Short mmCIF file of C-alpha atoms in Angstrom, two decimals:
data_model
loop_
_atom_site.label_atom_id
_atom_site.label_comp_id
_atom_site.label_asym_id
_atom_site.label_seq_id
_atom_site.Cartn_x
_atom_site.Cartn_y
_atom_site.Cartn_z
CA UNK M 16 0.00 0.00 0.00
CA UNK M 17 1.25 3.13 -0.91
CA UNK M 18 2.89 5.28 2.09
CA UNK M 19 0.15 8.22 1.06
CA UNK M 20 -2.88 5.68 1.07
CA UNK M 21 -2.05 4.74 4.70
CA UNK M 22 -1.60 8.39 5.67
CA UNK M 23 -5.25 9.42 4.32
CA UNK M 24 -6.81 6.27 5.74
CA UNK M 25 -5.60 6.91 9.08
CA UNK M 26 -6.70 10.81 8.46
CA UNK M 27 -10.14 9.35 7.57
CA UNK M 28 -10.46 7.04 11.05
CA UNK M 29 -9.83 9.95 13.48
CA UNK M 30 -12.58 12.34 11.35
CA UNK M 31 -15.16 9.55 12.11
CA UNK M 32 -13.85 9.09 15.85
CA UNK M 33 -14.29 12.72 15.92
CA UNK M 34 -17.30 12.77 14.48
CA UNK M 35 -18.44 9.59 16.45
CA UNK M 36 -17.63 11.28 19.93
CA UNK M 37 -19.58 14.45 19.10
CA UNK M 38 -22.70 12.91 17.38
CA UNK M 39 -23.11 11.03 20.92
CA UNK M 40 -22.26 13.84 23.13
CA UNK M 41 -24.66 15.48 21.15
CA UNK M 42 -27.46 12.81 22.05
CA UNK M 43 -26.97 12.92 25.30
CA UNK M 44 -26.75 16.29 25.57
CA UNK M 45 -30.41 16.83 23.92
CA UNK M 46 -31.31 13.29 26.37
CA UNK M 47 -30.26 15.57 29.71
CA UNK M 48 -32.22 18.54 27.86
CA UNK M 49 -34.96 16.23 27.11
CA UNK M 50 -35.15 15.33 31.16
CA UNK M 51 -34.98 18.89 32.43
CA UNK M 52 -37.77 20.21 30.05
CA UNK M 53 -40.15 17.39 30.80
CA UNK M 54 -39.21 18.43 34.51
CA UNK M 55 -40.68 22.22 33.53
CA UNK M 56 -43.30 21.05 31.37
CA UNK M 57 -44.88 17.98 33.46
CA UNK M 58 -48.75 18.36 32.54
CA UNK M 59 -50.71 19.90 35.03
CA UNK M 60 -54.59 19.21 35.59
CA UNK M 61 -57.34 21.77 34.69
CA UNK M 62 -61.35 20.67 35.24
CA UNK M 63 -64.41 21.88 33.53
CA UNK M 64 -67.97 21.10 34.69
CA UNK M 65 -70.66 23.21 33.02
CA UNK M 66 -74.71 23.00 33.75
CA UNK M 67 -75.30 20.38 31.48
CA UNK M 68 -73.94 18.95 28.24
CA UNK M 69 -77.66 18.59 26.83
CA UNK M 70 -77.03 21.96 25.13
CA UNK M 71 -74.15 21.80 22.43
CA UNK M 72 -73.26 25.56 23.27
CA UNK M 73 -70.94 23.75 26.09
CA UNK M 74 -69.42 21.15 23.40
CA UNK M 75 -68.65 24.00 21.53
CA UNK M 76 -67.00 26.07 24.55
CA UNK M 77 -65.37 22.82 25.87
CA UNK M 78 -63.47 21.74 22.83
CA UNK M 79 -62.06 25.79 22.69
CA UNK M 80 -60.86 25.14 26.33
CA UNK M 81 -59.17 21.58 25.35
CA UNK M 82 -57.63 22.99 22.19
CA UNK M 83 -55.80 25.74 24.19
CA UNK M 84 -54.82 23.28 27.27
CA UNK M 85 -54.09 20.39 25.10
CA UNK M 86 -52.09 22.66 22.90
CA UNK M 87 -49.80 23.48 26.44
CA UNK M 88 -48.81 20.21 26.99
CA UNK M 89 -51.31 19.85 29.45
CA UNK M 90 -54.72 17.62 30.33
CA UNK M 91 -58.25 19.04 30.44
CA UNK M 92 -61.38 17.12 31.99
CA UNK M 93 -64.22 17.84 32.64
CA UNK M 94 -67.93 16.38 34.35
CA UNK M 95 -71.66 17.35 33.22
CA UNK M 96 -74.30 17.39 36.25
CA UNK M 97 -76.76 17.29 34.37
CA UNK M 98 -78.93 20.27 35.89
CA UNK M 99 -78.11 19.15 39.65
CA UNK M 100 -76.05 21.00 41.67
CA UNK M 101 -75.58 19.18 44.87
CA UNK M 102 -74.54 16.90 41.78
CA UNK M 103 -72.09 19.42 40.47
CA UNK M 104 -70.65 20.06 43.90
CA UNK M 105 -69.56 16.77 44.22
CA UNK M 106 -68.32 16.31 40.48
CA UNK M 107 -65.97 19.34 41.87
CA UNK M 108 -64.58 17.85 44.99
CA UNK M 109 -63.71 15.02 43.24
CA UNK M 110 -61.92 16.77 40.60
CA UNK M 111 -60.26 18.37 43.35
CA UNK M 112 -59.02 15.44 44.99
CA UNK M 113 -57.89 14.29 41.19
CA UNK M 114 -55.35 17.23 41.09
CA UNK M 115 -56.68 19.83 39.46
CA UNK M 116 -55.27 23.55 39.44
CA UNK M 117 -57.46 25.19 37.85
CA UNK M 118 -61.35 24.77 37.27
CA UNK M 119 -63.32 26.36 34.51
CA UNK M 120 -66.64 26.42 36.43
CA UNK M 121 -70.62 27.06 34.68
CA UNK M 122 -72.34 26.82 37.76
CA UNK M 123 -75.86 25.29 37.77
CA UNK M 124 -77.26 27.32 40.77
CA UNK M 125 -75.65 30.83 41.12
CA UNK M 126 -75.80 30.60 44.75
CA UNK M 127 -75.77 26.73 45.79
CA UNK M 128 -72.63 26.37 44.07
CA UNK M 129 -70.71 28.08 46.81
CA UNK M 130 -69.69 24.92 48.89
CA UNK M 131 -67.49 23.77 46.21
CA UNK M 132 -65.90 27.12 45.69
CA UNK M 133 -65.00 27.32 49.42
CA UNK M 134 -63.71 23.44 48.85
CA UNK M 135 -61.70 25.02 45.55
CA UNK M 136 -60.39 28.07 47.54
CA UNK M 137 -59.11 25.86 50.54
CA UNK M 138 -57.02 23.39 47.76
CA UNK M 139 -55.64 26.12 46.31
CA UNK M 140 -57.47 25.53 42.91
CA UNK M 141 -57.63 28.86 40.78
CA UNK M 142 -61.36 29.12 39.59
CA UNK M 143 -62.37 30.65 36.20
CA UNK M 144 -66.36 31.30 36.18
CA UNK M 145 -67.38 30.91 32.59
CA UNK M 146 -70.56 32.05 31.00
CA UNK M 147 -72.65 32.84 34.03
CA UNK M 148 -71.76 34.46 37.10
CA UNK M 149 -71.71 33.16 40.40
CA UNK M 150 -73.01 34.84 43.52
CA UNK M 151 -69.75 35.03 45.30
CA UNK M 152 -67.50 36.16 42.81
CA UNK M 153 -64.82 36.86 45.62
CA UNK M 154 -64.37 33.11 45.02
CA UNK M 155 -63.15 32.89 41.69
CA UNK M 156 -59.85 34.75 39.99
CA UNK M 157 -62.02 35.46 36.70
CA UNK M 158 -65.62 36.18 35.00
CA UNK M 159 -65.84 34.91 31.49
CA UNK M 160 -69.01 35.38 29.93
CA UNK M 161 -71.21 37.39 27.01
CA UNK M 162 -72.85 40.93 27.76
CA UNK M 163 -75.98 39.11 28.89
CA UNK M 164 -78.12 42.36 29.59
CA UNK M 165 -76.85 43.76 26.55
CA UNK M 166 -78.13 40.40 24.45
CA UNK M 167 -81.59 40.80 26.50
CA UNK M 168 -81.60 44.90 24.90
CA UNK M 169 -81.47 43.31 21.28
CA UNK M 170 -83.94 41.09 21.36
CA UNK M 171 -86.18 44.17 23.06
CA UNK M 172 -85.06 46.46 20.24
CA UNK M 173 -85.78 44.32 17.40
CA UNK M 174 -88.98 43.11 18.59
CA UNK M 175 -90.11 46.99 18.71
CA UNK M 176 -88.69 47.29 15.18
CA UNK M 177 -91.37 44.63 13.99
CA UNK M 178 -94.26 44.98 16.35
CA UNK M 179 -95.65 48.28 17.85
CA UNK M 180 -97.23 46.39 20.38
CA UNK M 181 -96.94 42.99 21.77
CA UNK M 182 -98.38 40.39 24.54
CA UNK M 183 -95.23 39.14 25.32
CA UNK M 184 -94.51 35.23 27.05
CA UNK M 185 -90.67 34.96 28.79
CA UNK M 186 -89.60 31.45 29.20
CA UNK M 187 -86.74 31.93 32.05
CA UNK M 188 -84.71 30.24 34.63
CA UNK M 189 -84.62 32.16 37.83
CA UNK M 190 -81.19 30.00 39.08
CA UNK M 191 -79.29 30.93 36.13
CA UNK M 192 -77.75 34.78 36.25
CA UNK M 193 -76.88 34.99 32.45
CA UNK M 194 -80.85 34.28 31.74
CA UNK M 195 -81.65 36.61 34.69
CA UNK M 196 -79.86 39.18 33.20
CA UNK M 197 -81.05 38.40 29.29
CA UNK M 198 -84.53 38.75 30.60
CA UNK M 199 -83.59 42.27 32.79
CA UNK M 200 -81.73 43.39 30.00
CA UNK M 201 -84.83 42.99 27.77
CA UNK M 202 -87.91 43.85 30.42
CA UNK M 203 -85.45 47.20 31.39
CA UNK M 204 -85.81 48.14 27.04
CA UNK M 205 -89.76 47.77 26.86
CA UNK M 206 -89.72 49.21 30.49
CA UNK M 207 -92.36 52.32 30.81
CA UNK M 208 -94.10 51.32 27.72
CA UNK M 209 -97.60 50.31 27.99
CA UNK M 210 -97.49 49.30 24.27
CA UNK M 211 -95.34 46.19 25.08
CA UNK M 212 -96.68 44.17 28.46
CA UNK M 213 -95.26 40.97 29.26
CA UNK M 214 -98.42 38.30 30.02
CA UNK M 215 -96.69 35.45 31.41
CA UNK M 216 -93.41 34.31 32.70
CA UNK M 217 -92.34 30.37 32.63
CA UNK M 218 -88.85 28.70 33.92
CA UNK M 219 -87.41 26.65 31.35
CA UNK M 220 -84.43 25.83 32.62
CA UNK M 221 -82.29 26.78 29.95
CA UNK M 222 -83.39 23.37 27.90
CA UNK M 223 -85.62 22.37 24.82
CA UNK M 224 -88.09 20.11 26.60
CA UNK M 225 -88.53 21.81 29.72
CA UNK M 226 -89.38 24.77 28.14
CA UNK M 227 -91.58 23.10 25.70
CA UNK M 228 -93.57 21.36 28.84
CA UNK M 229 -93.54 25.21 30.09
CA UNK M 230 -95.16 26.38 26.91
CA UNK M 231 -97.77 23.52 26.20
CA UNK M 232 -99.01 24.69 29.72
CA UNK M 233 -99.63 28.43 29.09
CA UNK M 234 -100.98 26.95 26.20
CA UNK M 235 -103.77 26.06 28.24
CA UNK M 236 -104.37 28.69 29.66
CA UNK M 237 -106.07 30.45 26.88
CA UNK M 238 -104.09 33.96 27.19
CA UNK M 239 -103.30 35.89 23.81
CA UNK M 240 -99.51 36.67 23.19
CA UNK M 241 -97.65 37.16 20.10
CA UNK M 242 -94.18 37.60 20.88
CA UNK M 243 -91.74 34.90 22.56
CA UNK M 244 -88.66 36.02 24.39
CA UNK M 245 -86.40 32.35 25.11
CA UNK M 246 -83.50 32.78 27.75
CA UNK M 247 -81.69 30.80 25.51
CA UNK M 248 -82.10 29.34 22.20
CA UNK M 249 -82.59 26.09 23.64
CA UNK M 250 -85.28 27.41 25.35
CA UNK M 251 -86.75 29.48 22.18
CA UNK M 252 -87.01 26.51 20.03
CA UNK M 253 -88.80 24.39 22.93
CA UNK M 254 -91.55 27.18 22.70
CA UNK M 255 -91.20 26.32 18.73
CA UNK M 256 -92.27 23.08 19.30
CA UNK M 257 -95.26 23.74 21.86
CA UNK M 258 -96.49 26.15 19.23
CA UNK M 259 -96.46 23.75 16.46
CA UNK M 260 -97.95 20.75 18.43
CA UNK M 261 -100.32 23.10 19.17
CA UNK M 262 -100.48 25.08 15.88
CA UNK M 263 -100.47 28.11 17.54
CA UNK M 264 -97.21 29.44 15.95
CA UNK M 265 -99.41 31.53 13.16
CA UNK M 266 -98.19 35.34 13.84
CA UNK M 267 -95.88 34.58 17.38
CA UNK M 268 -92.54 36.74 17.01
CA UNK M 269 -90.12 33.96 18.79
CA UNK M 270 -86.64 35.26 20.10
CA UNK M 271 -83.77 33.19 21.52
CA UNK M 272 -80.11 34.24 22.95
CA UNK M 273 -76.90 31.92 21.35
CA UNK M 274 -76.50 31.87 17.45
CA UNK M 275 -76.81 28.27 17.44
CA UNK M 276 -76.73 26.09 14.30
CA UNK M 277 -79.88 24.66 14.84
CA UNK M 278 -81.86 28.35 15.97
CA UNK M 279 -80.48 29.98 12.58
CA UNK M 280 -81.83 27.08 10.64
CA UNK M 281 -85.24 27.24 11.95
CA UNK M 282 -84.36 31.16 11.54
CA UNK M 283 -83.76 30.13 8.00
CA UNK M 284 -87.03 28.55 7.31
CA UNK M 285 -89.44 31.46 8.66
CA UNK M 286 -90.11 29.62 12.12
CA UNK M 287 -88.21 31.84 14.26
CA UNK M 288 -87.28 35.97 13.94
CA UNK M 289 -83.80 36.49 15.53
CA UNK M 290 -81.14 35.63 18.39
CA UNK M 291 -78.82 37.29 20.19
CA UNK M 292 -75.31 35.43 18.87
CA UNK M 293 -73.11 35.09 21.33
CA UNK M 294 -69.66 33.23 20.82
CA UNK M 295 -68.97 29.86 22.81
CA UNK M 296 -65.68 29.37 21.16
CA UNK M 297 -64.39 33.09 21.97
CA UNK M 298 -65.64 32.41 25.81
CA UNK M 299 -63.48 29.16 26.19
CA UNK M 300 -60.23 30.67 24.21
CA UNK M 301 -60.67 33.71 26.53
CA UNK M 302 -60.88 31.70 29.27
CA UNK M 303 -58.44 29.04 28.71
CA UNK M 304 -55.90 32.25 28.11
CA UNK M 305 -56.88 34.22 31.25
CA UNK M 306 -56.07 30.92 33.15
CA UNK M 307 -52.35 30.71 32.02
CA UNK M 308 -51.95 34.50 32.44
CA UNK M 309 -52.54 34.37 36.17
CA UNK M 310 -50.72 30.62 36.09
CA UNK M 311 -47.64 32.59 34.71
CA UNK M 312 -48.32 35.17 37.29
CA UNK M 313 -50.12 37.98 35.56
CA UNK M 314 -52.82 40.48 36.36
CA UNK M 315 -55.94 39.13 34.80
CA UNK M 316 -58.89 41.00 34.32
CA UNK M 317 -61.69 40.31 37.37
CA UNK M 318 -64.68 40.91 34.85
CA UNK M 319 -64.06 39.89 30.81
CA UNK M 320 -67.61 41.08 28.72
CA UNK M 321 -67.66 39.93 25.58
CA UNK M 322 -70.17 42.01 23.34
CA UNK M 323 -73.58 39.93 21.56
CA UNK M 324 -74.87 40.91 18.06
CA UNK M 325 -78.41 40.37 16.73
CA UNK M 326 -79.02 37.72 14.18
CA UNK M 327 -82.40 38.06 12.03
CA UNK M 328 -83.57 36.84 8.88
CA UNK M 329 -82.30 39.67 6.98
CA UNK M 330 -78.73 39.47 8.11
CA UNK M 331 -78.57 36.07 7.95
CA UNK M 332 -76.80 35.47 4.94
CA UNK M 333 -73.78 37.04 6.64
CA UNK M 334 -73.39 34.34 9.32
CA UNK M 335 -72.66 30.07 8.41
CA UNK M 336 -75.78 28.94 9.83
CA UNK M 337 -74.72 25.22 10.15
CA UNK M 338 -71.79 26.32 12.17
CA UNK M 339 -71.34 28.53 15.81
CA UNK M 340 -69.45 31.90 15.61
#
């Protein structure tokens, strides 16, 4: 072998013993980095429990929290009480003894909720209220939620744009403050006007077939209306139903309060004559964000309003009405 052949051999076996000793310094280098950031990035635990998950409003504002705490590196879950809050109470404890940090509460009784806020506040666990306020809001780090008087004013101002006077039926739910406030927001509008007088007022509960049940029984009663106001649009579209079963829908104005796929399709056919939209999605982004701003040790807003916008039949065509905003 030549004497120059040897020399760029041997050349060649120290570049790859070289290169060897720094590829595997290298890999355990980004191993020991690999340690210490799954040391700073361990997932933490966030919970969710909303009124009920017979309403897909919550789907809707659930997957926008997941997407944001998934997206972290961290775990969402959540529990559905299904209307009962000693039920909901519990659901919370037990989150709480699961590990949560923070809890993305929509309370089902504004005020019987407060046992598991005192349980949250003693573990430590940072509470965002979503959607509708609690009583004791000293509880909870952050309010979440739509301009609920403000979406009650819309459907009070557009009804008066249609109707110069009306017999009007409120289907409510006396537990739940965004309703409470929906319907103040809209009584407060016709308020002082003896042209618009409200006839009846029915709890709904927020859902389709309580409210229908609440509706087949003013039904009975024989009282002339012609204007609807639903707390939601849940609600609204119960009434819908009562009407039909009833056929008593001929010349009823019906309002809800959401933007939901399923109100602006029956919006779509005639049945119905507006909603104020409000934005599940932007709630649970806004929320999910507020909650790693004071996690990271930020000044977070007490009170976050986000503002409702009237959907009718002639600005329909500027919203997807098989889809939420």
């Amino acid at each position: 072998m030549a004497e120059g052949t040897f020399v760029q051999e041997e050349e060649m076996r120290k570049y790859w013993l070289i290169f060897g000793l720094l590829l595997l310094t290298g890999m355990l280098s980004g191993c020991e980095q690999a340690e210490v950031q799954g040391e700073d990035h361990s997932p933490r635990l966030f919970g969710a429990t909303y009124m009920t998950r017979n309403n897909p409003y919550f789907d809707v504002l659930h997957e926008a929290l997941e997407e944001t705490v998934e997206g972290n590196g961290d775990i969402l879950i959540s529990r559905d009480p299904c209307q009962d809050q000693e039920k909901q109470n519990a659901q919370i404890l037990e989150m709480i003894e699961e590990g949560i940090e923070v809890l993305f509460l929509n309370p089902v009784d504004w005020e019987k909720v407060r046992p598991a806020l005192e349980a949250c506040r003693k573990a430590g666990v940072v509470v965002i209220n979503i959607d509708t306020v609690v009583k004791d809001t000293d509880y909870v780090v952050s309010i979440v939620e739509t301009d609920n008087y403000l979406a009650g004013v819309l459907c009070a101002q557009e009804m008066m744009k249609q109707v110069d006077s009306a017999k009007i039926v409120i289907i409510g739910n006396p537990i739940q403050t965004s309703i409470v406030n929906r319907v103040q927001g809209f009584l407060d509008t016709i308020e002082g006007n003896d042209d618009y007088q409200v006839v009846y007022t029915g709890v709904g509960a927020g859902e389709f077939e309580v409210s229908a049940e609440t509706m087949a029984d003013f039904l009975k009663k024989r009282i002339d209306f012609n204007v609807v106001l639903g707390g939601n649009d849940p609600s609204a579209l119960g009434v819908l139903a009562a009407l039909q079963q009833y056929r008593r829908e001929e010349g009823v104005l019906i309002y809800g309060i959401d933007g939901s796929p399923d109100f602006k399709g029956m919006l779509k056919l005639g049945y119905v004559s507006g909603t104020s939209a409000q934005s599940p999605k932007t709630i649970g982004e806004v929320a999910a964000e507020t909650a790693y701003d004071y996690l990271n040790g930020q000044t977070v807003e007490a009170y976050i309003s986000i503002e409702p916008y009237m959907i009718t039949r002639e600005n329909l065509a500027d919203y997807e009405v098989n889809s939420w905003q």
